[in-house]
C-alpha positions in Angstrom: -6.2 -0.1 -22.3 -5.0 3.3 -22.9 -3.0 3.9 -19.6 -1.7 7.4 -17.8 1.1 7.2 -15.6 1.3 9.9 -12.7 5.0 10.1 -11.5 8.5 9.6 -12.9 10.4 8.2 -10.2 11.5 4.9 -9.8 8.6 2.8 -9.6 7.5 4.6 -12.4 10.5 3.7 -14.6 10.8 0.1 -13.5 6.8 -0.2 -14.5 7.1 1.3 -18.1 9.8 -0.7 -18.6 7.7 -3.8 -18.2 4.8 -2.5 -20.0 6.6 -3.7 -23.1 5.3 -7.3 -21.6 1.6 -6.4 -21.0 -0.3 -6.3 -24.6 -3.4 -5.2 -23.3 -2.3 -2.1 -22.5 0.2 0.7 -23.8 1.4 4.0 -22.4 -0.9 7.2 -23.3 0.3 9.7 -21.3 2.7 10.7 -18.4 2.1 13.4 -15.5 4.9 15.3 -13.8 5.6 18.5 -11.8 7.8 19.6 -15.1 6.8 19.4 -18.6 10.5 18.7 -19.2 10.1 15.6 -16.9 7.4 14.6 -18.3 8.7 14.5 -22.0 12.0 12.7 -20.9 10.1 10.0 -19.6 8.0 9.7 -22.8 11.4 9.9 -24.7 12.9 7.4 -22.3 10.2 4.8 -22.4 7.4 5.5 -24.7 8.1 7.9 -27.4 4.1 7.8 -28.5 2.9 8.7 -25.3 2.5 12.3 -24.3 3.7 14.4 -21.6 1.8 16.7 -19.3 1.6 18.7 -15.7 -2.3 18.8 -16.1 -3.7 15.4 -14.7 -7.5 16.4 -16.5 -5.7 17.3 -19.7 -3.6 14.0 -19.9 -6.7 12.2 -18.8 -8.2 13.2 -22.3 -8.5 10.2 -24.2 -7.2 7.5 -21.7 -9.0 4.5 -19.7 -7.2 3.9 -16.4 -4.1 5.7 -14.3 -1.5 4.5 -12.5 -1.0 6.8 -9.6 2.7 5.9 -8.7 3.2 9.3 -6.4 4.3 10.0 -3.6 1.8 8.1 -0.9 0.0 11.3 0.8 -1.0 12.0 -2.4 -2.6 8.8 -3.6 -6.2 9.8 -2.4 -6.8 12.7 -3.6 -5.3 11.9 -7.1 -7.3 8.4 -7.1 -10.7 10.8 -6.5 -9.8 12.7 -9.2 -9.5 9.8 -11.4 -12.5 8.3 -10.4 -14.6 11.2 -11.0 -13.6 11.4 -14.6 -14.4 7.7 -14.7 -10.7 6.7 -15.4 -10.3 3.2 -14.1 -7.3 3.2 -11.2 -4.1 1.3 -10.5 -2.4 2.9 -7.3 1.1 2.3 -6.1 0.6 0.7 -2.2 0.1 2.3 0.4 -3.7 3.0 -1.4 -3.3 5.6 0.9 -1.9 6.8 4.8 -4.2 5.3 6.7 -7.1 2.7 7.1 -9.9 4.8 7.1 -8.8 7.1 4.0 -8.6 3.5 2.0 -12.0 2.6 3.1 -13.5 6.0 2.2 -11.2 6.0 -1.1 -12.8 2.3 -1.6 -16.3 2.9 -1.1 -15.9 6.5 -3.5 -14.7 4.4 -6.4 -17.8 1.6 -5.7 -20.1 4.8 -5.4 -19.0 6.0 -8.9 -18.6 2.3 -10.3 -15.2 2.6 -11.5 -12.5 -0.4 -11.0 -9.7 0.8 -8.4 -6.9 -1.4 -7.6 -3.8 -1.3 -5.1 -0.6 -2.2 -7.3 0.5 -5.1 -4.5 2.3 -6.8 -7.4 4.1 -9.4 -5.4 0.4 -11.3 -5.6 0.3 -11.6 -9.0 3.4 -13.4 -9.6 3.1 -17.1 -10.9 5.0 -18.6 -7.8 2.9 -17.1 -5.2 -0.4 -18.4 -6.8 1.5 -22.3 -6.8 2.2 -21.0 -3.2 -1.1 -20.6 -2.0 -2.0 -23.5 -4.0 0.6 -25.9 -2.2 -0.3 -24.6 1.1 -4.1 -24.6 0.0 -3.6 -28.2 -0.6 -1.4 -29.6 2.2 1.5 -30.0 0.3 3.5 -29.1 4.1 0.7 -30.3 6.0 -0.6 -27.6 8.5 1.4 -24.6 9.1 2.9 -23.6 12.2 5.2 -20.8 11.8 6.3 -18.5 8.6 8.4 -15.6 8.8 10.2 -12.9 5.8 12.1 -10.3 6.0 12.6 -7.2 3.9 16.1 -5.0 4.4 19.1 -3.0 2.9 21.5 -0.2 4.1 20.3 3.2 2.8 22.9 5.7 4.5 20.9 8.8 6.2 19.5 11.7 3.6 17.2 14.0 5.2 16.2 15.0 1.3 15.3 11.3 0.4 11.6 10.6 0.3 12.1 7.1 2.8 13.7 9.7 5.1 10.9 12.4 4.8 7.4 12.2 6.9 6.1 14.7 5.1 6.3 12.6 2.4 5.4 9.3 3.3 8.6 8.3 4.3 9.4 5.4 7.0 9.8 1.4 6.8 7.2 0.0 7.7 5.0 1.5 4.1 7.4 1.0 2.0 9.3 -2.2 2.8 6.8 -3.6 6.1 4.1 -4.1 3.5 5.7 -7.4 1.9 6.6 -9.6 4.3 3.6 -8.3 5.9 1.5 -9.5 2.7 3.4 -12.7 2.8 1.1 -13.4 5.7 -1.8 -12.6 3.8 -0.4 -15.3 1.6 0.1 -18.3 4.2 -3.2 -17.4 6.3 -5.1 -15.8 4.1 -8.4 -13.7 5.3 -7.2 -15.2 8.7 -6.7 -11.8 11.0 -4.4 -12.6 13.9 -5.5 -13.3 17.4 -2.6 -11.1 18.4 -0.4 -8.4 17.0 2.8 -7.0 18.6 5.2 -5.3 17.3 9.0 -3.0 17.1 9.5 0.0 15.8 13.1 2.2 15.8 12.9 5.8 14.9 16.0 7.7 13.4 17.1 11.1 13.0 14.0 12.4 10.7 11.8 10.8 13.2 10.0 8.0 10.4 10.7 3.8 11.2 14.2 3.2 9.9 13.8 -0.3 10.7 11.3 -2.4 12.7 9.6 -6.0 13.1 6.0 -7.6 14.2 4.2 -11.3 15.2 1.0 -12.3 14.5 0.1 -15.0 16.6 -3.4 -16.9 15.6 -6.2 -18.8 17.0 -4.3 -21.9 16.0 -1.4 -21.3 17.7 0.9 -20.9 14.8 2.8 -17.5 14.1 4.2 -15.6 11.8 7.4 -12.9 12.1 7.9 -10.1 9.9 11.1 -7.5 9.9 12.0 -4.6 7.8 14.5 -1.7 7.7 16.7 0.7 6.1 19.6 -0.1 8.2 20.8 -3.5 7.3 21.1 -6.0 5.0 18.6 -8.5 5.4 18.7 -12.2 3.7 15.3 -10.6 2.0 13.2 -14.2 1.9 10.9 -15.7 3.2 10.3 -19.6 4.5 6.6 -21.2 5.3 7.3 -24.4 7.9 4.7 -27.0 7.9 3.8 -30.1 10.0 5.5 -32.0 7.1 7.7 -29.8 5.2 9.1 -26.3 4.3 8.8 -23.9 1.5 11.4 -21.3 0.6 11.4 -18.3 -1.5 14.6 -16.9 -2.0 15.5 -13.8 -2.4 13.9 -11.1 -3.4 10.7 -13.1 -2.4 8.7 -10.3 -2.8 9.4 -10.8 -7.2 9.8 -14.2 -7.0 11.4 -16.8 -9.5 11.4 -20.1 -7.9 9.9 -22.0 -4.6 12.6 -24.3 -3.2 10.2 -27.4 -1.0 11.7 -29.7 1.5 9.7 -32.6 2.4 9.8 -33.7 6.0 11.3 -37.1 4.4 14.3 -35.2 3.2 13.0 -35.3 -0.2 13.4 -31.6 -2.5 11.6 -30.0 -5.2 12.7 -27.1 -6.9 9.8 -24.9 -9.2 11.3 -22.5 -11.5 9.0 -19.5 -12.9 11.2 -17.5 -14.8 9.9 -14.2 -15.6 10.5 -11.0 -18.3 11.5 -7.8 -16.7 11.2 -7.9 -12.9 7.4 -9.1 -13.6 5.8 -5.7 -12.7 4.0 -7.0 -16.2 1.7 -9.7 -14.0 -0.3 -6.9 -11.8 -0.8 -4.8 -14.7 -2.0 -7.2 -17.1 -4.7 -8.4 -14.5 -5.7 -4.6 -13.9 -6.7 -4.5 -17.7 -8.3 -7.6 -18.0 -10.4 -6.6 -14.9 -11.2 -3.2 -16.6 -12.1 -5.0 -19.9 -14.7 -7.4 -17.9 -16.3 -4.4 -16.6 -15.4 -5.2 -13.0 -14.9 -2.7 -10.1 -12.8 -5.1 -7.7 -9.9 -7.4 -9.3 -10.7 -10.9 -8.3 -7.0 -11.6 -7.1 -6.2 -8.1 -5.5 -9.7 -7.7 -3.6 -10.7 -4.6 -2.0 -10.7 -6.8 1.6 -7.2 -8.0 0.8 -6.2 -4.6 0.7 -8.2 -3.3 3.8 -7.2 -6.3 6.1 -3.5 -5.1 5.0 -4.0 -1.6 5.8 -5.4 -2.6 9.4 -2.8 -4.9 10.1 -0.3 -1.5 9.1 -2.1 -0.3 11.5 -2.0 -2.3 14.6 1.7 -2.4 14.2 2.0 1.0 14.3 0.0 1.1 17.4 1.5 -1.5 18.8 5.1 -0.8 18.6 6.8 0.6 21.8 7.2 4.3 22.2 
């Protein structure tokens, strides 16, 4: 799969640098404000891949994009895409707002073409066993879960986290995760109830915030995230008759640590290449190369049930 990459920031780096692990597809082309930027990147990460400012230009040729741009963006460069039939990978948020990602979904199922939010912690080898173990009882039935995702980023009025105009705030950027992580333990399960935090700093976006989903079964689950601490950034599942742990950084996890309620632990390694951006992208091709619209592992209710739930927290957070 002959791939496009629009953007050259971080995400952008980190993911070329674990293309090198994905053999089904290699780098074709790279978009960015600056021709200058553009060819760096190539130079930096994939010297036969070719730089552009024109997205239709560096579309030429290609299969799929991976939009990894700033988030207001996202919808109208997915369209784009999707009109010229490119298959599309795009960085989460899909977009800004439930309604956008259900129009943005239904456009690409209109057209036929495959698009895909890049929620990449999904795709990792110990959070398949996870929904596995819990699938199968291994902790009996769950009653709570909680993660947290959070680290000190001092104040810069310039930085996109720190910039609504750009996106910017918590909750999209770091919220998503252990917010996912729910989508993990309960799975299509939406909560019976939803409140939530939210604390607003100097630029006005969520510096750092935290939501419970409480559900028909009485068990709950706890979220936080923010820009203005250091968190222990895991996350633990506790069962009727054991716990699961997944140590930090849960959300590119290498290991599940299980306590049995007799005492008894287990330890499951997964060692990965890279930071395993590889896993998401691999799945992306081999969904395009089937000649599916909707990959069977990042659906496109997954996503929307995510984008709701970003949503209610929002809307539910105190004023």
């Amino acid at each position: 799969m002959r791939l496009v990459m629009i953007g050259t920031g971080f995400i952008a780096k980190q993911f070329a640098e674990d293309m090198k692990y994905a053999p089904n597809c290699q780098l074709h082309g790279v978009v960015s404000r600056t021709i200058e930027s553009a060819n760096q990147f190539c130079a930096d990460y994939a010297p036969s891949a070719k730089g552009f400012t024109d997205l239709d230009a560096a579309m030429e040729g290609a299969d799929a994009v991976y939009i990894a741009s700033p988030h207001p963006l996202h919808k109208e460069t997915a369209e784009r895409a999707i009109l010229a039939g490119k298959a599309v990978l795009c960085e989460k948020p899909l977009t800004m707002n439930l309604k956008d990602s259900e129009e943005l979904y239904a456009f690409a199922k209109k057209h036929g073409v495959l698009l895909m939010e890049a929620m990449w912690t999904a795709f990792f080898p110990a959070i398949i066993k996870l929904q596995e173990l819990i699938k199968d009882g291994k902790i009996g039935d769950i009653r709570n879960a909680q993660a947290d995702f959070q680290f000190y980023l001092e104040f810069d009025a310039n930085h996109r986290l720190f910039n609504p105009e750009l996106g910017g705030g918590a909750l999209l950027d770091l919220g998503v995760y252990p917010l996912v992580v729910s989508q993990f333990v309960y799975g299509n399960q939406y909560p019976e109830k939803v409140t939530s935090e939210l604390i607003h700093g100097a630029s006005d976006v969520d510096e750092q915030g935290s939501f419970t989903f409480t559900y028909t079964d009485g068990s709950f689950y706890q979220g936080a995230f923010g820009l203005q601490a250091m968190g222990s950034n895991e996350a633990r599942i506790y069962g009727s008759q054991g716990s699961i742990r997944i140590p930090q950084n849960f959300w590119h996890p290498d290991k599940l640590e299980i306590t049995y309620a007799n005492g008894d632990k287990e330890i499951l390694n997964f060692e990965h290449p890279g930071i395993g951006l590889h896993y998401e992208l691999v799945s992306f091709a081999e969904t395009w190369e089937k000649g599916l619209i909707e990959n069977p592992i990042m659906t496109h209710s997954h996503s929307l049930q995510r984008a709701r739930l970003v949503e209610e927290i929002f809307s539910k957070a105190k004023k």
